[in-house]
Short mmCIF file of C-alpha atoms in Angstrom, two decimals:
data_model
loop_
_atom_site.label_atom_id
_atom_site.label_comp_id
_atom_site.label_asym_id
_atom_site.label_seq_id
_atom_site.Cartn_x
_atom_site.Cartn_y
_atom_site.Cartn_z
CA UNK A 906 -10.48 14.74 1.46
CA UNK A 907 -10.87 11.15 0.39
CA UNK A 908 -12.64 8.20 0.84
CA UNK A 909 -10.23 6.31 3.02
CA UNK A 910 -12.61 3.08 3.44
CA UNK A 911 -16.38 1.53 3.25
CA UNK A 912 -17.30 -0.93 5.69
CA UNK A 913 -19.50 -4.53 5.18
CA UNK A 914 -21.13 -5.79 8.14
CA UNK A 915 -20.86 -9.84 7.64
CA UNK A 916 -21.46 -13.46 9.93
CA UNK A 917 -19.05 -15.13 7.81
CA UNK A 918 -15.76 -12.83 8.00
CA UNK A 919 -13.70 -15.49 6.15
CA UNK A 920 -15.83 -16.23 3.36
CA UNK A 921 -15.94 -12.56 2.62
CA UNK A 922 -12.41 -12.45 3.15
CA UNK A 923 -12.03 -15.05 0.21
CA UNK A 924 -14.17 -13.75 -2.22
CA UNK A 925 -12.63 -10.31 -2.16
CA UNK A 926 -9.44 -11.59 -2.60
CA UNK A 927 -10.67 -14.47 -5.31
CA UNK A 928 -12.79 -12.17 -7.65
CA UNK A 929 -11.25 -8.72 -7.32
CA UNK A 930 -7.74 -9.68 -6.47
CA UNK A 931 -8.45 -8.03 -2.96
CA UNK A 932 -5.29 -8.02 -0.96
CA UNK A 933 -6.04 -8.48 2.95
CA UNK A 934 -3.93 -7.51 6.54
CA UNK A 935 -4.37 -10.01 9.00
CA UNK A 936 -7.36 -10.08 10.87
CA UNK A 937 -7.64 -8.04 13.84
CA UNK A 938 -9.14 -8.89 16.94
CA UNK A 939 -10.63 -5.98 19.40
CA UNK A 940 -9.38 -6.26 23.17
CA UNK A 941 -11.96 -3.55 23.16
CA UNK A 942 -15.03 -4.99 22.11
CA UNK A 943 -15.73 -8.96 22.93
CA UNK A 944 -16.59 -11.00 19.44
CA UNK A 945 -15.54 -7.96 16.92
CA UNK A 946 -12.74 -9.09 14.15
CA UNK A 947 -12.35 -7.34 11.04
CA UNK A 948 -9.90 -7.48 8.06
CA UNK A 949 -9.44 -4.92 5.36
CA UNK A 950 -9.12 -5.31 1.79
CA UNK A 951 -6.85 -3.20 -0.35
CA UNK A 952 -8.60 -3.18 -4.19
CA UNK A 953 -5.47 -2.39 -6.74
CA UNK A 954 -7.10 0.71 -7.67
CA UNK A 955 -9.97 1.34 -5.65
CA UNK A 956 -10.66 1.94 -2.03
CA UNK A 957 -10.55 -0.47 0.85
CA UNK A 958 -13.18 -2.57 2.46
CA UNK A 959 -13.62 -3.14 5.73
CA UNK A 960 -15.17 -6.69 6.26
CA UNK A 961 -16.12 -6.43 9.86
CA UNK A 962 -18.25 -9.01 12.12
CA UNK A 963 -19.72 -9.33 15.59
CA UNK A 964 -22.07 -11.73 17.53
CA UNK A 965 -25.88 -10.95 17.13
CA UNK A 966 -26.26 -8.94 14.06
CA UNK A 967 -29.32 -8.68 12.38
CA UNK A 968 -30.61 -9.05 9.20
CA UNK A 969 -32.46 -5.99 8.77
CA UNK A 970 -31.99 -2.62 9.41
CA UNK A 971 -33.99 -1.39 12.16
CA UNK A 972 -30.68 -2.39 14.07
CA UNK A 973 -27.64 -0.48 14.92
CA UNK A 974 -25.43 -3.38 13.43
CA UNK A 975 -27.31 -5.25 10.38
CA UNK A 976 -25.66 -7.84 7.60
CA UNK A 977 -24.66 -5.14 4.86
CA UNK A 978 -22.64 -1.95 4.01
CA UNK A 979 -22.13 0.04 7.04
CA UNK A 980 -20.50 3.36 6.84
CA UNK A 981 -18.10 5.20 4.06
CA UNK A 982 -15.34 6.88 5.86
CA UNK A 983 -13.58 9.88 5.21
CA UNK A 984 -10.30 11.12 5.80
CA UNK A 985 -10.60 14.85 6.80
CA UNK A 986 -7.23 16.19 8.05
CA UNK A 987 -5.67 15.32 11.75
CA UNK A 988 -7.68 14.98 15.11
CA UNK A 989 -7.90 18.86 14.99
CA UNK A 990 -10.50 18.52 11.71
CA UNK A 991 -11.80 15.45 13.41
CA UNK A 992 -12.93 17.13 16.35
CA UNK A 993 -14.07 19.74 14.83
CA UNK A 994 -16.30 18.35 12.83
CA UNK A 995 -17.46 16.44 15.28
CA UNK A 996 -18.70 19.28 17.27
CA UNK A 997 -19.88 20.77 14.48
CA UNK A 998 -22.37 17.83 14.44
CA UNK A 999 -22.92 16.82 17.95
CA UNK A 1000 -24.72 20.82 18.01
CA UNK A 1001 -26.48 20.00 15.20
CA UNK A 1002 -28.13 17.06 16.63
CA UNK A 1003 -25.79 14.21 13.91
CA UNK A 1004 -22.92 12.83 16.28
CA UNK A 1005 -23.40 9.67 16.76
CA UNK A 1006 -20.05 8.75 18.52
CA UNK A 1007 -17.78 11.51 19.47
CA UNK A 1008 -14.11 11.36 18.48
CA UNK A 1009 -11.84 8.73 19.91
CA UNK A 1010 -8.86 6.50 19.30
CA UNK A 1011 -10.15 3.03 17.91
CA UNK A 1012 -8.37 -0.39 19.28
CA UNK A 1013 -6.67 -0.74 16.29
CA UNK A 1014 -5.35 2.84 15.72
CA UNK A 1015 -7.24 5.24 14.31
CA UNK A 1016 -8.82 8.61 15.39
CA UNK A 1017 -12.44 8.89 14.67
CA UNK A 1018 -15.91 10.13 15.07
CA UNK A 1019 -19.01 8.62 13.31
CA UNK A 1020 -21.95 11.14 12.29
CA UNK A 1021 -25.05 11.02 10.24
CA UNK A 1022 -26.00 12.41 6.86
CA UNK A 1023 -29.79 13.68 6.60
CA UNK A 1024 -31.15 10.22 6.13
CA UNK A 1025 -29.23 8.49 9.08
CA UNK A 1026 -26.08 6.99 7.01
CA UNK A 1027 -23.02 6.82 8.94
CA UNK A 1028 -19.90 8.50 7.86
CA UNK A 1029 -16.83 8.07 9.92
CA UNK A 1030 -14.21 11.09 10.09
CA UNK A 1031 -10.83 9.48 10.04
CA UNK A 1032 -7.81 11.54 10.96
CA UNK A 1033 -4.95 10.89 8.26
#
């Protein structure tokens, strides 16, 4: 297993954008755009030799938080294997009470399923 990204909630996806890539040297895809999800763009940045960041933004998020979506880091995510690992871990949770979004294909490619540690941090289960 690895750590295969961390995520940043932010308003301003461009500034972010440009200070990754102006301080660490951050190299970025182009932004993506969900058909899924109305107002949610996110770009990720590739360190030289560190993991990637996943600058993400959406209307409405708060500053604190007490909300599901809140300005700051939002989840580490893990590579665990294929779907096979993916869904099994994720059953593994959901019957222990910490699945908070069962496994799916994402808009932009990826087969997940987000769950929480003992104090409510997300960690997303990424198939490889």
């Amino acid at each position: 297993m690895k750590i295969a990204h961390v995520a940043l909630w932010t308003r301003d996806l461009q500034a972010q954008v440009e200070f990754w890539q102006r301080v660490f040297n951050g190299q970025s895809n182009d932004r993506y755009v969900s058909k899924n999800r109305p107002g949610f763009a996110s770009h990720f940045i590739t360190l030289a030799d560190g993991p990637t960041i996943e600058l993400m933004t959406v209307p409405g998020l708060a500053d604190a938080p007490e909300s599901a979506e809140f300005v700051g880091w939002a989840h580490i995510a893990i590579t665990v294997g294929g779907p096979e690992e993916v869904d099994a871990m994720a059953q593994n949770a959901q019957a222990e009470g910490r699945l908070l979004s069962p496994a799916r294909w994402t808009g932009d490619g990826f087969y997940e399923a987000v769950i929480a540690d003992p104090d409510g941090n997300r960690i997303e289960l990424v198939a490889q």
